[in-house]
Amino acid sequence: MRLRTSVAAAVGALALVIALPASAGAAQGDFTYQHGTEAGVSETSALTDPQSGECITLPEVENETSEPAHSPRNNTDATAIVFEGAECEGPQFTLRPGGGHASERLLVRSVVFS
């Protein structure tokens, strides 16, 4: 009887562990980009473990009067789709996971991770 109870408890615990969600849909790693500051200095910023499936407007360049960011590098484990406009609008470009990058010619204001 005790063996049956122990096995049932172990199977129940295993089922519970398997049923728990992972990291709630976050891409793992860093997404970096370069942008100018108000003082005109070039700076690199990063999104760490960004949420997947949600449009992220880059906070440093969300205002359309500022220069867009450039030189994105995707060091996450998810595909990144970058957009020229805020709110994931305008022309887009896909960066592969694990190091996909683009030059300073690619201007970006927002990104979404798959």
PDB file of N, CA and C in Angstrom:
ATOM      1  N   MET A   1       0.812  -1.182   0.000  1.00  0.00           N
ATOM      2  CA  MET A   1       0.000   0.000   0.000  1.00  0.00           C
ATOM      3  C   MET A   1       0.867   1.262   0.000  1.00  0.00           C
ATOM      4  N   ARG A   2       1.939   1.247   0.814  1.00  0.00           N
ATOM      5  CA  ARG A   2       2.816   2.414   0.875  1.00  0.00           C
ATOM      6  C   ARG A   2       3.525   2.639  -0.449  1.00  0.00           C
ATOM      7  N   LEU A   3       3.913   1.577  -1.123  1.00  0.00           N
ATOM      8  CA  LEU A   3       4.576   1.706  -2.419  1.00  0.00           C
ATOM      9  C   LEU A   3       3.649   2.374  -3.421  1.00  0.00           C
ATOM     10  N   ARG A   4       2.387   1.963  -3.448  1.00  0.00           N
ATOM     11  CA  ARG A   4       1.414   2.550  -4.356  1.00  0.00           C
ATOM     12  C   ARG A   4       1.231   4.043  -4.064  1.00  0.00           C
ATOM     13  N   THR A   5       1.171   4.403  -2.814  1.00  0.00           N
ATOM     14  CA  THR A   5       1.007   5.808  -2.425  1.00  0.00           C
ATOM     15  C   THR A   5       2.236   6.618  -2.824  1.00  0.00           C
ATOM     16  N   SER A   6       3.412   6.063  -2.617  1.00  0.00           N
ATOM     17  CA  SER A   6       4.650   6.758  -2.983  1.00  0.00           C
ATOM     18  C   SER A   6       4.746   6.962  -4.485  1.00  0.00           C
ATOM     19  N   VAL A   7       4.408   5.943  -5.245  1.00  0.00           N
ATOM     20  CA  VAL A   7       4.445   6.048  -6.705  1.00  0.00           C
ATOM     21  C   VAL A   7       3.426   7.075  -7.179  1.00  0.00           C
ATOM     22  N   ALA A   8       2.237   7.047  -6.627  1.00  0.00           N
ATOM     23  CA  ALA A   8       1.204   8.006  -7.010  1.00  0.00           C
ATOM     24  C   ALA A   8       1.644   9.432  -6.689  1.00  0.00           C
ATOM     25  N   ALA A   9       2.261   9.629  -5.552  1.00  0.00           N
ATOM     26  CA  ALA A   9       2.749  10.969  -5.182  1.00  0.00           C
ATOM     27  C   ALA A   9       3.847  11.427  -6.128  1.00  0.00           C
ATOM     28  N   ALA A  10       4.757  10.519  -6.482  1.00  0.00           N
ATOM     29  CA  ALA A  10       5.847  10.872  -7.392  1.00  0.00           C
ATOM     30  C   ALA A  10       5.308  11.225  -8.773  1.00  0.00           C
ATOM     31  N   VAL A  11       4.362  10.445  -9.264  1.00  0.00           N
ATOM     32  CA  VAL A  11       3.765  10.723 -10.583  1.00  0.00           C
ATOM     33  C   VAL A  11       3.020  12.055 -10.541  1.00  0.00           C
ATOM     34  N   GLY A  12       2.308  12.331  -9.474  1.00  0.00           N
ATOM     35  CA  GLY A  12       1.591  13.597  -9.336  1.00  0.00           C
ATOM     36  C   GLY A  12       2.544  14.782  -9.306  1.00  0.00           C
ATOM     37  N   ALA A  13       3.653  14.650  -8.581  1.00  0.00           N
ATOM     38  CA  ALA A  13       4.640  15.729  -8.523  1.00  0.00           C
ATOM     39  C   ALA A  13       5.267  15.970  -9.891  1.00  0.00           C
ATOM     40  N   LEU A  14       5.580  14.910 -10.613  1.00  0.00           N
ATOM     41  CA  LEU A  14       6.151  15.042 -11.951  1.00  0.00           C
ATOM     42  C   LEU A  14       5.174  15.736 -12.894  1.00  0.00           C
ATOM     43  N   ALA A  15       3.905  15.368 -12.831  1.00  0.00           N
ATOM     44  CA  ALA A  15       2.896  16.005 -13.680  1.00  0.00           C
ATOM     45  C   ALA A  15       2.774  17.491 -13.367  1.00  0.00           C
ATOM     46  N   LEU A  16       2.878  17.853 -12.100  1.00  0.00           N
ATOM     47  CA  LEU A  16       2.794  19.254 -11.714  1.00  0.00           C
ATOM     48  C   LEU A  16       3.981  20.048 -12.248  1.00  0.00           C
ATOM     49  N   VAL A  17       5.173  19.491 -12.165  1.00  0.00           N
ATOM     50  CA  VAL A  17       6.370  20.168 -12.658  1.00  0.00           C
ATOM     51  C   VAL A  17       6.289  20.364 -14.168  1.00  0.00           C
ATOM     52  N   ILE A  18       5.835  19.359 -14.874  1.00  0.00           N
ATOM     53  CA  ILE A  18       5.723  19.457 -16.334  1.00  0.00           C
ATOM     54  C   ILE A  18       4.677  20.481 -16.733  1.00  0.00           C
ATOM     55  N   ALA A  19       3.617  20.615 -15.958  1.00  0.00           N
ATOM     56  CA  ALA A  19       2.518  21.518 -16.303  1.00  0.00           C
ATOM     57  C   ALA A  19       2.837  22.977 -16.015  1.00  0.00           C
ATOM     58  N   LEU A  20       3.827  23.276 -15.176  1.00  0.00           N
ATOM     59  CA  LEU A  20       4.148  24.663 -14.860  1.00  0.00           C
ATOM     60  C   LEU A  20       4.740  25.359 -16.072  1.00  0.00           C
ATOM     61  N   PRO A  21       4.319  26.600 -16.338  1.00  0.00           N
ATOM     62  CA  PRO A  21       4.870  27.318 -17.493  1.00  0.00           C
ATOM     63  C   PRO A  21       6.323  27.682 -17.262  1.00  0.00           C
ATOM     64  N   ALA A  22       7.039  27.855 -18.366  1.00  0.00           N
ATOM     65  CA  ALA A  22       8.452  28.241 -18.286  1.00  0.00           C
ATOM     66  C   ALA A  22       8.544  29.717 -17.925  1.00  0.00           C
ATOM     67  N   SER A  23       9.329  30.481 -18.627  1.00  0.00           N
ATOM     68  CA  SER A  23       9.610  31.870 -18.262  1.00  0.00           C
ATOM     69  C   SER A  23       8.573  32.845 -18.802  1.00  0.00           C
ATOM     70  N   ALA A  24       7.341  32.448 -18.892  1.00  0.00           N
ATOM     71  CA  ALA A  24       6.232  33.326 -19.282  1.00  0.00           C
ATOM     72  C   ALA A  24       6.464  34.014 -20.623  1.00  0.00           C
ATOM     73  N   GLY A  25       7.066  33.337 -21.561  1.00  0.00           N
ATOM     74  CA  GLY A  25       7.190  33.861 -22.905  1.00  0.00           C
ATOM     75  C   GLY A  25       8.240  34.939 -23.095  1.00  0.00           C
ATOM     76  N   ALA A  26       9.303  34.877 -22.368  1.00  0.00           N
ATOM     77  CA  ALA A  26      10.362  35.864 -22.535  1.00  0.00           C
ATOM     78  C   ALA A  26      11.489  35.273 -23.376  1.00  0.00           C
ATOM     79  N   ALA A  27      12.011  36.080 -24.277  1.00  0.00           N
ATOM     80  CA  ALA A  27      13.213  35.688 -25.012  1.00  0.00           C
ATOM     81  C   ALA A  27      14.377  35.781 -24.033  1.00  0.00           C
ATOM     82  N   GLN A  28      15.280  34.847 -24.080  1.00  0.00           N
ATOM     83  CA  GLN A  28      16.419  34.840 -23.157  1.00  0.00           C
ATOM     84  C   GLN A  28      17.632  35.474 -23.844  1.00  0.00           C
ATOM     85  N   GLY A  29      18.257  36.441 -23.180  1.00  0.00           N
ATOM     86  CA  GLY A  29      19.442  37.094 -23.724  1.00  0.00           C
ATOM     87  C   GLY A  29      19.249  38.590 -23.871  1.00  0.00           C
ATOM     88  N   ASP A  30      20.194  39.218 -24.579  1.00  0.00           N
ATOM     89  CA  ASP A  30      20.182  40.673 -24.759  1.00  0.00           C
ATOM     90  C   ASP A  30      19.972  41.052 -26.214  1.00  0.00           C
ATOM     91  N   PHE A  31      19.233  42.123 -26.412  1.00  0.00           N
ATOM     92  CA  PHE A  31      19.073  42.771 -27.704  1.00  0.00           C
ATOM     93  C   PHE A  31      19.671  44.158 -27.530  1.00  0.00           C
ATOM     94  N   THR A  32      20.717  44.477 -28.277  1.00  0.00           N
ATOM     95  CA  THR A  32      21.374  45.776 -28.133  1.00  0.00           C
ATOM     96  C   THR A  32      21.172  46.630 -29.380  1.00  0.00           C
ATOM     97  N   TYR A  33      21.288  47.933 -29.186  1.00  0.00           N
ATOM     98  CA  TYR A  33      21.152  48.892 -30.283  1.00  0.00           C
ATOM     99  C   TYR A  33      21.875  50.168 -29.892  1.00  0.00           C
ATOM    100  N   GLN A  34      22.227  50.952 -30.885  1.00  0.00           N
ATOM    101  CA  GLN A  34      22.915  52.218 -30.643  1.00  0.00           C
ATOM    102  C   GLN A  34      21.976  53.371 -30.971  1.00  0.00           C
ATOM    103  N   HIS A  35      22.140  54.458 -30.233  1.00  0.00           N
ATOM    104  CA  HIS A  35      21.310  55.648 -30.446  1.00  0.00           C
ATOM    105  C   HIS A  35      22.057  56.863 -29.934  1.00  0.00           C
ATOM    106  N   GLY A  36      21.635  58.024 -30.366  1.00  0.00           N
ATOM    107  CA  GLY A  36      22.242  59.266 -29.899  1.00  0.00           C
ATOM    108  C   GLY A  36      21.555  59.766 -28.635  1.00  0.00           C
ATOM    109  N   THR A  37      22.296  60.453 -27.797  1.00  0.00           N
ATOM    110  CA  THR A  37      21.725  61.069 -26.598  1.00  0.00           C
ATOM    111  C   THR A  37      21.352  62.514 -26.911  1.00  0.00           C
ATOM    112  N   GLU A  38      20.717  63.184 -25.943  1.00  0.00           N
ATOM    113  CA  GLU A  38      20.374  64.595 -26.124  1.00  0.00           C
ATOM    114  C   GLU A  38      21.625  65.449 -26.304  1.00  0.00           C
ATOM    115  N   ALA A  39      22.736  64.983 -25.746  1.00  0.00           N
ATOM    116  CA  ALA A  39      24.001  65.712 -25.873  1.00  0.00           C
ATOM    117  C   ALA A  39      24.713  65.398 -27.189  1.00  0.00           C
ATOM    118  N   GLY A  40      24.121  64.523 -28.012  1.00  0.00           N
ATOM    119  CA  GLY A  40      24.719  64.183 -29.287  1.00  0.00           C
ATOM    120  C   GLY A  40      25.775  63.097 -29.224  1.00  0.00           C
ATOM    121  N   VAL A  41      25.846  62.394 -28.105  1.00  0.00           N
ATOM    122  CA  VAL A  41      26.819  61.319 -27.922  1.00  0.00           C
ATOM    123  C   VAL A  41      26.178  59.990 -28.286  1.00  0.00           C
ATOM    124  N   SER A  42      26.913  59.114 -28.949  1.00  0.00           N
ATOM    125  CA  SER A  42      26.412  57.788 -29.288  1.00  0.00           C
ATOM    126  C   SER A  42      26.467  56.890 -28.060  1.00  0.00           C
ATOM    127  N   GLU A  43      25.388  56.149 -27.844  1.00  0.00           N
ATOM    128  CA  GLU A  43      25.270  55.297 -26.671  1.00  0.00           C
ATOM    129  C   GLU A  43      24.676  53.951 -27.084  1.00  0.00           C
ATOM    130  N   THR A  44      25.068  52.880 -26.389  1.00  0.00           N
ATOM    131  CA  THR A  44      24.506  51.555 -26.630  1.00  0.00           C
ATOM    132  C   THR A  44      23.553  51.223 -25.496  1.00  0.00           C
ATOM    133  N   SER A  45      22.348  50.776 -25.839  1.00  0.00           N
ATOM    134  CA  SER A  45      21.353  50.353 -24.855  1.00  0.00           C
ATOM    135  C   SER A  45      20.974  48.910 -25.134  1.00  0.00           C
ATOM    136  N   ALA A  46      20.322  48.274 -24.161  1.00  0.00           N
ATOM    137  CA  ALA A  46      19.965  46.862 -24.309  1.00  0.00           C
ATOM    138  C   ALA A  46      18.606  46.570 -23.702  1.00  0.00           C
ATOM    139  N   LEU A  47      17.941  45.592 -24.291  1.00  0.00           N
ATOM    140  CA  LEU A  47      16.755  44.974 -23.709  1.00  0.00           C
ATOM    141  C   LEU A  47      17.217  43.603 -23.238  1.00  0.00           C
ATOM    142  N   THR A  48      17.046  43.289 -21.958  1.00  0.00           N
ATOM    143  CA  THR A  48      17.471  42.010 -21.410  1.00  0.00           C
ATOM    144  C   THR A  48      16.256  41.134 -21.159  1.00  0.00           C
ATOM    145  N   ASP A  49      16.293  39.904 -21.684  1.00  0.00           N
ATOM    146  CA  ASP A  49      15.186  38.949 -21.577  1.00  0.00           C
ATOM    147  C   ASP A  49      13.850  39.604 -21.921  1.00  0.00           C
ATOM    148  N   PRO A  50      13.724  40.181 -23.136  1.00  0.00           N
ATOM    149  CA  PRO A  50      12.500  40.893 -23.501  1.00  0.00           C
ATOM    150  C   PRO A  50      11.312  39.948 -23.658  1.00  0.00           C
ATOM    151  N   GLN A  51      10.133  40.468 -23.419  1.00  0.00           N
ATOM    152  CA  GLN A  51       8.893  39.706 -23.554  1.00  0.00           C
ATOM    153  C   GLN A  51       8.673  39.319 -25.022  1.00  0.00           C
ATOM    154  N   SER A  52       8.275  38.093 -25.266  1.00  0.00           N
ATOM    155  CA  SER A  52       7.997  37.625 -26.630  1.00  0.00           C
ATOM    156  C   SER A  52       6.560  37.970 -27.023  1.00  0.00           C
ATOM    157  N   GLY A  53       6.369  38.208 -28.308  1.00  0.00           N
ATOM    158  CA  GLY A  53       5.034  38.415 -28.851  1.00  0.00           C
ATOM    159  C   GLY A  53       4.431  39.781 -28.598  1.00  0.00           C
ATOM    160  N   GLU A  54       5.171  40.690 -27.990  1.00  0.00           N
ATOM    161  CA  GLU A  54       4.673  42.034 -27.722  1.00  0.00           C
ATOM    162  C   GLU A  54       5.583  43.056 -28.388  1.00  0.00           C
ATOM    163  N   CYS A  55       4.969  44.053 -29.016  1.00  0.00           N
ATOM    164  CA  CYS A  55       5.749  45.119 -29.637  1.00  0.00           C
ATOM    165  C   CYS A  55       6.406  45.953 -28.542  1.00  0.00           C
ATOM    166  N   ILE A  56       7.703  46.188 -28.689  1.00  0.00           N
ATOM    167  CA  ILE A  56       8.449  47.021 -27.747  1.00  0.00           C
ATOM    168  C   ILE A  56       8.991  48.222 -28.513  1.00  0.00           C
ATOM    169  N   THR A  57       8.494  49.407 -28.186  1.00  0.00           N
ATOM    170  CA  THR A  57       9.052  50.626 -28.759  1.00  0.00           C
ATOM    171  C   THR A  57      10.266  50.999 -27.913  1.00  0.00           C
ATOM    172  N   LEU A  58      11.401  51.185 -28.551  1.00  0.00           N
ATOM    173  CA  LEU A  58      12.642  51.488 -27.840  1.00  0.00           C
ATOM    174  C   LEU A  58      12.501  52.841 -27.150  1.00  0.00           C
ATOM    175  N   PRO A  59      12.619  52.879 -25.826  1.00  0.00           N
ATOM    176  CA  PRO A  59      12.294  54.109 -25.085  1.00  0.00           C
ATOM    177  C   PRO A  59      13.162  55.315 -25.447  1.00  0.00           C
ATOM    178  N   GLU A  60      14.394  55.101 -25.809  1.00  0.00           N
ATOM    179  CA  GLU A  60      15.288  56.225 -26.115  1.00  0.00           C
ATOM    180  C   GLU A  60      14.943  56.912 -27.436  1.00  0.00           C
ATOM    181  N   VAL A  61      14.198  56.234 -28.296  1.00  0.00           N
ATOM    182  CA  VAL A  61      13.910  56.788 -29.628  1.00  0.00           C
ATOM    183  C   VAL A  61      12.417  56.767 -29.960  1.00  0.00           C
ATOM    184  N   GLU A  62      11.563  56.699 -28.923  1.00  0.00           N
ATOM    185  CA  GLU A  62      10.124  56.610 -29.178  1.00  0.00           C
ATOM    186  C   GLU A  62       9.552  57.904 -29.751  1.00  0.00           C
ATOM    187  N   ASN A  63      10.178  59.030 -29.456  1.00  0.00           N
ATOM    188  CA  ASN A  63       9.731  60.317 -29.957  1.00  0.00           C
ATOM    189  C   ASN A  63      10.184  60.462 -31.409  1.00  0.00           C
ATOM    190  N   GLU A  64       9.270  60.704 -32.298  1.00  0.00           N
ATOM    191  CA  GLU A  64       9.583  60.800 -33.736  1.00  0.00           C
ATOM    192  C   GLU A  64      10.508  61.967 -34.065  1.00  0.00           C
ATOM    193  N   THR A  65      10.691  62.916 -33.140  1.00  0.00           N
ATOM    194  CA  THR A  65      11.603  64.028 -33.407  1.00  0.00           C
ATOM    195  C   THR A  65      13.052  63.635 -33.122  1.00  0.00           C
ATOM    196  N   SER A  66      13.268  62.526 -32.412  1.00  0.00           N
ATOM    197  CA  SER A  66      14.635  62.059 -32.151  1.00  0.00           C
ATOM    198  C   SER A  66      15.104  61.196 -33.318  1.00  0.00           C
ATOM    199  N   GLU A  67      16.394  61.075 -33.444  1.00  0.00           N
ATOM    200  CA  GLU A  67      16.967  60.200 -34.464  1.00  0.00           C
ATOM    201  C   GLU A  67      16.679  58.747 -34.077  1.00  0.00           C
ATOM    202  N   PRO A  68      16.366  57.891 -35.041  1.00  0.00           N
ATOM    203  CA  PRO A  68      16.119  56.485 -34.708  1.00  0.00           C
ATOM    204  C   PRO A  68      17.394  55.778 -34.249  1.00  0.00           C
ATOM    205  N   ALA A  69      17.226  54.633 -33.620  1.00  0.00           N
ATOM    206  CA  ALA A  69      18.359  53.795 -33.230  1.00  0.00           C
ATOM    207  C   ALA A  69      18.894  53.099 -34.476  1.00  0.00           C
ATOM    208  N   HIS A  70      20.063  52.496 -34.339  1.00  0.00           N
ATOM    209  CA  HIS A  70      20.678  51.777 -35.458  1.00  0.00           C
ATOM    210  C   HIS A  70      21.567  50.667 -34.920  1.00  0.00           C
ATOM    211  N   SER A  71      22.145  49.908 -35.790  1.00  0.00           N
ATOM    212  CA  SER A  71      23.086  48.828 -35.465  1.00  0.00           C
ATOM    213  C   SER A  71      22.529  47.821 -34.454  1.00  0.00           C
ATOM    214  N   PRO A  72      21.320  47.292 -34.697  1.00  0.00           N
ATOM    215  CA  PRO A  72      20.769  46.329 -33.747  1.00  0.00           C
ATOM    216  C   PRO A  72      21.536  45.009 -33.773  1.00  0.00           C
ATOM    217  N   ARG A  73      21.623  44.357 -32.612  1.00  0.00           N
ATOM    218  CA  ARG A  73      22.257  43.040 -32.493  1.00  0.00           C
ATOM    219  C   ARG A  73      21.370  42.179 -31.613  1.00  0.00           C
ATOM    220  N   ASN A  74      20.953  41.023 -32.156  1.00  0.00           N
ATOM    221  CA  ASN A  74      20.044  40.129 -31.459  1.00  0.00           C
ATOM    222  C   ASN A  74      20.802  38.960 -30.832  1.00  0.00           C
ATOM    223  N   ASN A  75      21.127  39.080 -29.559  1.00  0.00           N
ATOM    224  CA  ASN A  75      21.781  37.994 -28.834  1.00  0.00           C
ATOM    225  C   ASN A  75      20.794  37.267 -27.936  1.00  0.00           C
ATOM    226  N   THR A  76      19.537  37.204 -28.363  1.00  0.00           N
ATOM    227  CA  THR A  76      18.534  36.437 -27.634  1.00  0.00           C
ATOM    228  C   THR A  76      18.369  35.084 -28.312  1.00  0.00           C
ATOM    229  N   ASP A  77      17.528  34.234 -27.734  1.00  0.00           N
ATOM    230  CA  ASP A  77      17.250  32.927 -28.326  1.00  0.00           C
ATOM    231  C   ASP A  77      15.996  32.942 -29.195  1.00  0.00           C
ATOM    232  N   ALA A  78      15.487  34.137 -29.516  1.00  0.00           N
ATOM    233  CA  ALA A  78      14.286  34.286 -30.339  1.00  0.00           C
ATOM    234  C   ALA A  78      14.591  35.149 -31.554  1.00  0.00           C
ATOM    235  N   THR A  79      13.815  34.987 -32.599  1.00  0.00           N
ATOM    236  CA  THR A  79      13.931  35.847 -33.771  1.00  0.00           C
ATOM    237  C   THR A  79      13.414  37.236 -33.405  1.00  0.00           C
ATOM    238  N   ALA A  80      14.120  38.277 -33.835  1.00  0.00           N
ATOM    239  CA  ALA A  80      13.704  39.660 -33.591  1.00  0.00           C
ATOM    240  C   ALA A  80      13.313  40.294 -34.921  1.00  0.00           C
ATOM    241  N   ILE A  81      12.153  40.903 -34.945  1.00  0.00           N
ATOM    242  CA  ILE A  81      11.729  41.661 -36.116  1.00  0.00           C
ATOM    243  C   ILE A  81      11.768  43.123 -35.705  1.00  0.00           C
ATOM    244  N   VAL A  82      12.637  43.899 -36.349  1.00  0.00           N
ATOM    245  CA  VAL A  82      12.783  45.317 -36.024  1.00  0.00           C
ATOM    246  C   VAL A  82      12.000  46.147 -37.041  1.00  0.00           C
ATOM    247  N   PHE A  83      11.492  47.283 -36.566  1.00  0.00           N
ATOM    248  CA  PHE A  83      10.666  48.157 -37.392  1.00  0.00           C
ATOM    249  C   PHE A  83      11.247  49.563 -37.400  1.00  0.00           C
ATOM    250  N   GLU A  84      11.100  50.222 -38.538  1.00  0.00           N
ATOM    251  CA  GLU A  84      11.594  51.595 -38.664  1.00  0.00           C
ATOM    252  C   GLU A  84      10.770  52.560 -37.827  1.00  0.00           C
ATOM    253  N   GLY A  85       9.486  52.277 -37.654  1.00  0.00           N
ATOM    254  CA  GLY A  85       8.616  53.162 -36.888  1.00  0.00           C
ATOM    255  C   GLY A  85       8.324  52.648 -35.492  1.00  0.00           C
ATOM    256  N   ALA A  86       7.802  53.539 -34.660  1.00  0.00           N
ATOM    257  CA  ALA A  86       7.353  53.148 -33.325  1.00  0.00           C
ATOM    258  C   ALA A  86       6.109  52.272 -33.460  1.00  0.00           C
ATOM    259  N   GLU A  87       5.776  51.551 -32.391  1.00  0.00           N
ATOM    260  CA  GLU A  87       4.584  50.692 -32.350  1.00  0.00           C
ATOM    261  C   GLU A  87       4.598  49.623 -33.447  1.00  0.00           C
ATOM    262  N   CYS A  88       5.790  49.191 -33.846  1.00  0.00           N
ATOM    263  CA  CYS A  88       5.971  48.129 -34.859  1.00  0.00           C
ATOM    264  C   CYS A  88       5.288  48.453 -36.185  1.00  0.00           C
ATOM    265  N   GLU A  89       5.491  49.682 -36.620  1.00  0.00           N
ATOM    266  CA  GLU A  89       4.948  50.125 -37.901  1.00  0.00           C
ATOM    267  C   GLU A  89       6.076  50.454 -38.861  1.00  0.00           C
ATOM    268  N   GLY A  90       5.755  50.410 -40.138  1.00  0.00           N
ATOM    269  CA  GLY A  90       6.716  50.769 -41.168  1.00  0.00           C
ATOM    270  C   GLY A  90       7.527  49.583 -41.642  1.00  0.00           C
ATOM    271  N   PRO A  91       8.549  49.872 -42.453  1.00  0.00           N
ATOM    272  CA  PRO A  91       9.397  48.794 -42.970  1.00  0.00           C
ATOM    273  C   PRO A  91      10.000  47.971 -41.830  1.00  0.00           C
ATOM    274  N   GLN A  92      10.177  46.675 -42.103  1.00  0.00           N
ATOM    275  CA  GLN A  92      10.693  45.770 -41.073  1.00  0.00           C
ATOM    276  C   GLN A  92      11.850  44.937 -41.607  1.00  0.00           C
ATOM    277  N   PHE A  93      12.623  44.397 -40.675  1.00  0.00           N
ATOM    278  CA  PHE A  93      13.773  43.567 -41.009  1.00  0.00           C
ATOM    279  C   PHE A  93      13.894  42.500 -39.929  1.00  0.00           C
ATOM    280  N   THR A  94      14.217  41.278 -40.315  1.00  0.00           N
ATOM    281  CA  THR A  94      14.317  40.166 -39.377  1.00  0.00           C
ATOM    282  C   THR A  94      15.772  39.892 -39.009  1.00  0.00           C
ATOM    283  N   LEU A  95      16.017  39.730 -37.706  1.00  0.00           N
ATOM    284  CA  LEU A  95      17.343  39.376 -37.196  1.00  0.00           C
ATOM    285  C   LEU A  95      17.263  37.995 -36.560  1.00  0.00           C
ATOM    286  N   ARG A  96      18.112  37.095 -36.999  1.00  0.00           N
ATOM    287  CA  ARG A  96      18.099  35.723 -36.479  1.00  0.00           C
ATOM    288  C   ARG A  96      18.533  35.697 -35.019  1.00  0.00           C
ATOM    289  N   PRO A  97      18.134  34.670 -34.291  1.00  0.00           N
ATOM    290  CA  PRO A  97      18.572  34.546 -32.901  1.00  0.00           C
ATOM    291  C   PRO A  97      20.068  34.234 -32.816  1.00  0.00           C
ATOM    292  N   GLY A  98      20.650  34.482 -31.666  1.00  0.00           N
ATOM    293  CA  GLY A  98      22.034  34.105 -31.421  1.00  0.00           C
ATOM    294  C   GLY A  98      23.075  34.924 -32.147  1.00  0.00           C
ATOM    295  N   GLY A  99      22.843  36.219 -32.363  1.00  0.00           N
ATOM    296  CA  GLY A  99      23.882  37.063 -32.951  1.00  0.00           C
ATOM    297  C   GLY A  99      23.519  37.760 -34.240  1.00  0.00           C
ATOM    298  N   GLY A 100      22.286  37.633 -34.701  1.00  0.00           N
ATOM    299  CA  GLY A 100      21.879  38.347 -35.910  1.00  0.00           C
ATOM    300  C   GLY A 100      22.045  39.846 -35.705  1.00  0.00           C
ATOM    301  N   HIS A 101      22.589  40.532 -36.696  1.00  0.00           N
ATOM    302  CA  HIS A 101      22.845  41.961 -36.543  1.00  0.00           C
ATOM    303  C   HIS A 101      22.725  42.683 -37.868  1.00  0.00           C
ATOM    304  N   ALA A 102      22.714  44.003 -37.774  1.00  0.00           N
ATOM    305  CA  ALA A 102      22.644  44.849 -38.969  1.00  0.00           C
ATOM    306  C   ALA A 102      23.549  46.058 -38.746  1.00  0.00           C
ATOM    307  N   SER A 103      23.831  46.756 -39.809  1.00  0.00           N
ATOM    308  CA  SER A 103      24.740  47.903 -39.744  1.00  0.00           C
ATOM    309  C   SER A 103      24.017  49.157 -39.260  1.00  0.00           C
ATOM    310  N   GLU A 104      24.749  50.235 -39.223  1.00  0.00           N
ATOM    311  CA  GLU A 104      24.179  51.512 -38.805  1.00  0.00           C
ATOM    312  C   GLU A 104      23.197  52.063 -39.833  1.00  0.00           C
ATOM    313  N   ARG A 105      23.150  51.462 -41.011  1.00  0.00           N
ATOM    314  CA  ARG A 105      22.198  51.913 -42.029  1.00  0.00           C
ATOM    315  C   ARG A 105      20.772  51.473 -41.731  1.00  0.00           C
ATOM    316  N   LEU A 106      20.615  50.421 -40.893  1.00  0.00           N
ATOM    317  CA  LEU A 106      19.274  49.953 -40.542  1.00  0.00           C
ATOM    318  C   LEU A 106      18.764  50.780 -39.363  1.00  0.00           C
ATOM    319  N   LEU A 107      17.751  51.598 -39.604  1.00  0.00           N
ATOM    320  CA  LEU A 107      17.193  52.476 -38.579  1.00  0.00           C
ATOM    321  C   LEU A 107      15.997  51.803 -37.923  1.00  0.00           C
ATOM    322  N   VAL A 108      15.950  51.816 -36.590  1.00  0.00           N
ATOM    323  CA  VAL A 108      14.883  51.116 -35.861  1.00  0.00           C
ATOM    324  C   VAL A 108      14.329  51.971 -34.730  1.00  0.00           C
ATOM    325  N   ARG A 109      13.026  51.771 -34.466  1.00  0.00           N
ATOM    326  CA  ARG A 109      12.354  52.408 -33.332  1.00  0.00           C
ATOM    327  C   ARG A 109      11.599  51.398 -32.475  1.00  0.00           C
ATOM    328  N   SER A 110      11.356  50.179 -33.022  1.00  0.00           N
ATOM    329  CA  SER A 110      10.611  49.187 -32.258  1.00  0.00           C
ATOM    330  C   SER A 110      11.008  47.787 -32.702  1.00  0.00           C
ATOM    331  N   VAL A 111      10.642  46.798 -31.853  1.00  0.00           N
ATOM    332  CA  VAL A 111      11.027  45.402 -32.106  1.00  0.00           C
ATOM    333  C   VAL A 111       9.988  44.479 -31.487  1.00  0.00           C
ATOM    334  N   VAL A 112       9.828  43.304 -32.087  1.00  0.00           N
ATOM    335  CA  VAL A 112       8.990  42.255 -31.520  1.00  0.00           C
ATOM    336  C   VAL A 112       9.775  40.952 -31.623  1.00  0.00           C
ATOM    337  N   PHE A 113       9.693  40.115 -30.591  1.00  0.00           N
ATOM    338  CA  PHE A 113      10.413  38.842 -30.539  1.00  0.00           C
ATOM    339  C   PHE A 113       9.436  37.695 -30.696  1.00  0.00           C
ATOM    340  N   SER A 114       9.850  36.662 -31.454  1.00  0.00           N
ATOM    341  CA  SER A 114       8.963  35.509 -31.654  1.00  0.00           C
ATOM    342  C   SER A 114       9.144  34.490 -30.558  1.00  0.00           C
TER     343      SER A 114
END
